[in-house]
Amino acid sequence: MKVNVLGSLSILSTVLLTTMVPAVNAADSSILTSSAADETLYLDDDEIYPDYALEVEQATEVNGIQLPVGTLIYGQYEPAPGEDDLIFVAESFAVNGRTYSFDAVSERLEDRTDPRDRRLGEIAKDAAIGAAGGALLSEILGDIDLIEVLGGAAAGVAVGQATANRVVVIKPDDIVQLKVQ
C-alpha cells in the first residue's frame, strides 16, 4: 500500500492553518493590511506610485485561497477619483510561491500637511521671513515698531502653514483596509 506523504502533509497543513488562524471571507468584509515598507511613506496625492506591497494583518480567504498573516498584496497607490487623496489598487497576492491576480481597492488615504515641513527650523524660517516683511513694511510706512515685526512673524508662520506641501503619510503600522472587487 502506497501512502502519498506530500498529499498528507498538504492536508495536515491546511487543517492546521484553518484551525489555528480564524479566516474571514474577503467577500463579506475588508482585508486588513499594512504597508510592507520598513519606513514611513510620504506620497504626493497627484502621483501614481507603482510596485508597492501591503502585508496582510489578519488571516483571510479570497476566492477559496487562504491568505495567512504576512501575505504580500501587490499593487499601486494612485489618486482617488475626484479627491485630493490616494487609494491603493491591489492587483495580485503571493501565497506559497504562487502569485494570484485579483482586484481590491483601499479606502481613501487622506492627505495632510507634510509633517517634514513643520519642523521647528521651518517654522522659525517662516517667522523670520514674516518678521523681516513686517519690519520692511513698518519702515516704509513710518518707523519700525515691535507690533509690526511680531505681526509679520505671525503672518509668516500662518502663510507657511497654509502653503505647506500636502502629502499622504503611510506609516508601517498604519492599517489599510482593502475591499475585494
mmCIF file of C-alpha atoms in Angstrom, residues 4-164:
data_model
loop_
_atom_site.group_PDB
_atom_site.id
_atom_site.type_symbol
_atom_site.label_atom_id
_atom_site.label_comp_id
_atom_site.label_asym_id
_atom_site.label_seq_id
_atom_site.Cartn_x
_atom_site.Cartn_y
_atom_site.Cartn_z
ATOM 1 C CA ASN A 4 1.072 9.864 -0.527
ATOM 2 C CA VAL A 5 3.174 11.662 2.082
ATOM 3 C CA LEU A 6 3.128 15.019 0.294
ATOM 4 C CA GLY A 7 -0.653 14.924 -0.057
ATOM 5 C CA SER A 8 -0.996 14.052 3.631
ATOM 6 C CA LEU A 9 1.292 16.914 4.609
ATOM 7 C CA SER A 10 -0.700 19.288 2.426
ATOM 8 C CA ILE A 11 -3.957 18.218 4.060
ATOM 9 C CA LEU A 12 -2.373 18.466 7.509
ATOM 10 C CA SER A 13 -1.040 21.978 6.838
ATOM 11 C CA THR A 14 -4.452 23.058 5.506
ATOM 12 C CA VAL A 15 -6.168 21.682 8.612
ATOM 13 C CA LEU A 16 -3.617 23.398 10.876
ATOM 14 C CA LEU A 17 -3.963 26.690 9.037
ATOM 15 C CA THR A 18 -7.737 26.708 9.214
ATOM 16 C CA THR A 19 -7.905 25.615 12.851
ATOM 17 C CA MET A 20 -5.073 27.753 14.203
ATOM 18 C CA VAL A 21 -5.883 31.012 12.393
ATOM 19 C CA PRO A 22 -9.520 32.069 12.063
ATOM 20 C CA ALA A 23 -10.228 33.066 8.479
ATOM 21 C CA VAL A 24 -12.532 35.805 7.304
ATOM 22 C CA ASN A 25 -14.201 35.560 3.924
ATOM 23 C CA ALA A 26 -12.979 38.614 1.993
ATOM 24 C CA ALA A 27 -16.237 38.909 0.064
ATOM 25 C CA ASP A 28 -18.042 39.647 3.346
ATOM 26 C CA SER A 29 -15.525 42.057 4.903
ATOM 27 C CA SER A 30 -12.342 44.007 4.471
ATOM 28 C CA ILE A 31 -8.832 42.649 4.193
ATOM 29 C CA LEU A 32 -6.773 44.294 6.918
ATOM 30 C CA THR A 33 -3.286 45.158 5.695
ATOM 31 C CA SER A 34 -0.380 47.457 6.486
ATOM 32 C CA SER A 35 2.498 48.817 4.442
ATOM 33 C CA ALA A 36 5.244 46.290 3.747
ATOM 34 C CA ALA A 37 7.770 49.155 3.613
ATOM 35 C CA ASP A 38 10.088 49.474 6.617
ATOM 36 C CA GLU A 39 9.948 53.275 6.611
ATOM 37 C CA THR A 40 7.167 55.867 6.610
ATOM 38 C CA LEU A 41 5.976 56.776 3.107
ATOM 39 C CA TYR A 42 5.325 60.407 2.114
ATOM 40 C CA LEU A 43 3.336 60.328 -1.136
ATOM 41 C CA ASP A 44 2.040 63.258 -3.213
ATOM 42 C CA ASP A 45 -1.690 62.927 -3.763
ATOM 43 C CA ASP A 46 -1.471 63.630 -7.505
ATOM 44 C CA GLU A 47 1.107 60.968 -8.416
ATOM 45 C CA ILE A 48 0.914 57.257 -9.236
ATOM 46 C CA TYR A 49 3.262 55.026 -7.235
ATOM 47 C CA PRO A 50 3.549 51.592 -8.885
ATOM 48 C CA ASP A 51 5.158 48.492 -7.396
ATOM 49 C CA TYR A 52 4.208 48.760 -3.723
ATOM 50 C CA ALA A 53 3.161 45.974 -1.390
ATOM 51 C CA LEU A 54 0.856 45.668 1.573
ATOM 52 C CA GLU A 55 1.095 42.912 4.165
ATOM 53 C CA VAL A 56 -1.963 41.004 5.440
ATOM 54 C CA GLU A 57 -2.535 41.690 9.158
ATOM 55 C CA GLN A 58 -5.423 39.239 9.729
ATOM 56 C CA ALA A 59 -5.796 35.883 8.013
ATOM 57 C CA THR A 60 -8.495 35.870 5.375
ATOM 58 C CA GLU A 61 -9.710 33.950 2.343
ATOM 59 C CA VAL A 62 -10.018 35.238 -1.207
ATOM 60 C CA ASN A 63 -11.706 33.070 -3.839
ATOM 61 C CA GLY A 64 -11.090 29.963 -1.755
ATOM 62 C CA ILE A 65 -7.404 30.720 -1.194
ATOM 63 C CA GLN A 66 -6.134 31.249 2.349
ATOM 64 C CA LEU A 67 -4.125 34.434 2.888
ATOM 65 C CA PRO A 68 -2.220 33.953 6.142
ATOM 66 C CA VAL A 69 -0.864 36.850 8.163
ATOM 67 C CA GLY A 70 2.189 38.265 6.355
ATOM 68 C CA THR A 71 0.927 37.529 2.835
ATOM 69 C CA LEU A 72 2.072 40.239 0.428
ATOM 70 C CA ILE A 73 -0.517 42.031 -1.714
ATOM 71 C CA TYR A 74 0.941 43.884 -4.695
ATOM 72 C CA GLY A 75 -0.426 46.979 -6.377
ATOM 73 C CA GLN A 76 -0.031 50.716 -6.621
ATOM 74 C CA TYR A 77 -1.019 53.926 -4.899
ATOM 75 C CA GLU A 78 -2.924 56.257 -7.213
ATOM 76 C CA PRO A 79 -5.043 59.410 -6.959
ATOM 77 C CA ALA A 80 -8.565 58.807 -5.650
ATOM 78 C CA PRO A 81 -11.175 59.770 -8.262
ATOM 79 C CA GLY A 82 -12.324 63.349 -7.661
ATOM 80 C CA GLU A 83 -10.378 63.723 -4.407
ATOM 81 C CA ASP A 84 -7.066 65.108 -3.170
ATOM 82 C CA ASP A 85 -6.286 61.722 -1.623
ATOM 83 C CA LEU A 86 -4.790 58.405 -2.693
ATOM 84 C CA ILE A 87 -6.127 54.869 -2.861
ATOM 85 C CA PHE A 88 -4.242 51.584 -3.039
ATOM 86 C CA VAL A 89 -5.305 49.458 -6.016
ATOM 87 C CA ALA A 90 -4.365 45.822 -5.445
ATOM 88 C CA GLU A 91 -3.617 43.633 -8.442
ATOM 89 C CA SER A 92 -2.201 40.385 -7.038
ATOM 90 C CA PHE A 93 -1.068 38.485 -3.969
ATOM 91 C CA ALA A 94 1.513 35.771 -3.406
ATOM 92 C CA VAL A 95 0.851 32.617 -1.378
ATOM 93 C CA ASN A 96 3.134 29.569 -1.157
ATOM 94 C CA GLY A 97 5.313 30.745 -4.029
ATOM 95 C CA ARG A 98 2.376 31.348 -6.387
ATOM 96 C CA THR A 99 1.020 34.708 -7.500
ATOM 97 C CA TYR A 100 -2.728 35.171 -7.963
ATOM 98 C CA SER A 101 -4.455 38.050 -9.759
ATOM 99 C CA PHE A 102 -7.322 39.801 -8.014
ATOM 100 C CA ASP A 103 -8.882 43.253 -7.746
ATOM 101 C CA ALA A 104 -9.187 45.144 -4.473
ATOM 102 C CA VAL A 105 -9.228 48.826 -3.557
ATOM 103 C CA SER A 106 -8.430 50.583 -0.305
ATOM 104 C CA GLU A 107 -10.461 53.217 1.417
ATOM 105 C CA ARG A 108 -9.319 56.765 0.730
ATOM 106 C CA LEU A 109 -5.921 57.573 2.219
ATOM 107 C CA GLU A 110 -6.277 61.233 3.197
ATOM 108 C CA ASP A 111 -3.623 63.847 2.569
ATOM 109 C CA ARG A 112 -2.424 66.253 5.230
ATOM 110 C CA THR A 113 0.187 68.928 5.785
ATOM 111 C CA ASP A 114 3.603 67.378 5.262
ATOM 112 C CA PRO A 115 4.984 66.841 8.784
ATOM 113 C CA ARG A 116 8.500 67.243 7.408
ATOM 114 C CA ASP A 117 7.611 70.885 6.581
ATOM 115 C CA ARG A 118 6.528 71.592 10.144
ATOM 116 C CA ARG A 119 9.838 71.094 11.901
ATOM 117 C CA LEU A 120 10.945 73.842 14.258
ATOM 118 C CA GLY A 121 13.517 75.098 11.746
ATOM 119 C CA GLU A 122 10.883 75.502 9.023
ATOM 120 C CA ILE A 123 8.528 77.344 11.377
ATOM 121 C CA ALA A 124 11.362 79.627 12.533
ATOM 122 C CA LYS A 125 12.283 80.354 8.918
ATOM 123 C CA ASP A 126 8.650 81.281 8.097
ATOM 124 C CA ALA A 127 8.532 83.539 11.190
ATOM 125 C CA ALA A 128 11.828 85.227 10.255
ATOM 126 C CA ILE A 129 10.628 85.915 6.711
ATOM 127 C CA GLY A 130 7.370 87.340 8.059
ATOM 128 C CA ALA A 131 9.174 89.445 10.670
ATOM 129 C CA ALA A 132 11.502 90.846 8.016
ATOM 130 C CA GLY A 133 8.489 91.681 5.850
ATOM 131 C CA GLY A 134 6.754 93.346 8.813
ATOM 132 C CA ALA A 135 9.888 95.379 9.615
ATOM 133 C CA LEU A 136 10.278 96.439 5.972
ATOM 134 C CA LEU A 137 6.652 97.474 5.708
ATOM 135 C CA SER A 138 6.898 99.393 9.014
ATOM 136 C CA GLU A 139 9.982 101.254 7.773
ATOM 137 C CA ILE A 140 8.248 102.194 4.528
ATOM 138 C CA LEU A 141 5.143 103.430 6.358
ATOM 139 C CA GLY A 142 6.959 105.134 9.219
ATOM 140 C CA ASP A 143 9.269 103.791 11.861
ATOM 141 C CA ILE A 144 9.800 100.186 12.937
ATOM 142 C CA ASP A 145 7.615 99.090 15.835
ATOM 143 C CA LEU A 146 7.699 95.778 17.703
ATOM 144 C CA ILE A 147 3.994 95.186 16.997
ATOM 145 C CA GLU A 148 4.524 95.238 13.221
ATOM 146 C CA VAL A 149 7.514 92.898 13.482
ATOM 147 C CA LEU A 150 5.570 90.436 15.670
ATOM 148 C CA GLY A 151 2.548 90.712 13.390
ATOM 149 C CA GLY A 152 4.761 89.996 10.396
ATOM 150 C CA ALA A 153 6.251 86.959 12.163
ATOM 151 C CA ALA A 154 2.780 85.607 12.943
ATOM 152 C CA ALA A 155 1.689 86.214 9.361
ATOM 153 C CA GLY A 156 4.811 84.417 8.108
ATOM 154 C CA VAL A 157 4.019 81.336 10.204
ATOM 155 C CA ALA A 158 0.375 81.378 9.054
ATOM 156 C CA VAL A 159 1.345 81.686 5.384
ATOM 157 C CA GLY A 160 3.941 78.932 5.818
ATOM 158 C CA GLN A 161 1.284 76.642 7.285
ATOM 159 C CA ALA A 162 -1.215 77.435 4.537
ATOM 160 C CA THR A 163 1.288 76.891 1.734
ATOM 161 C CA ALA A 164 2.993 73.781 3.145
#
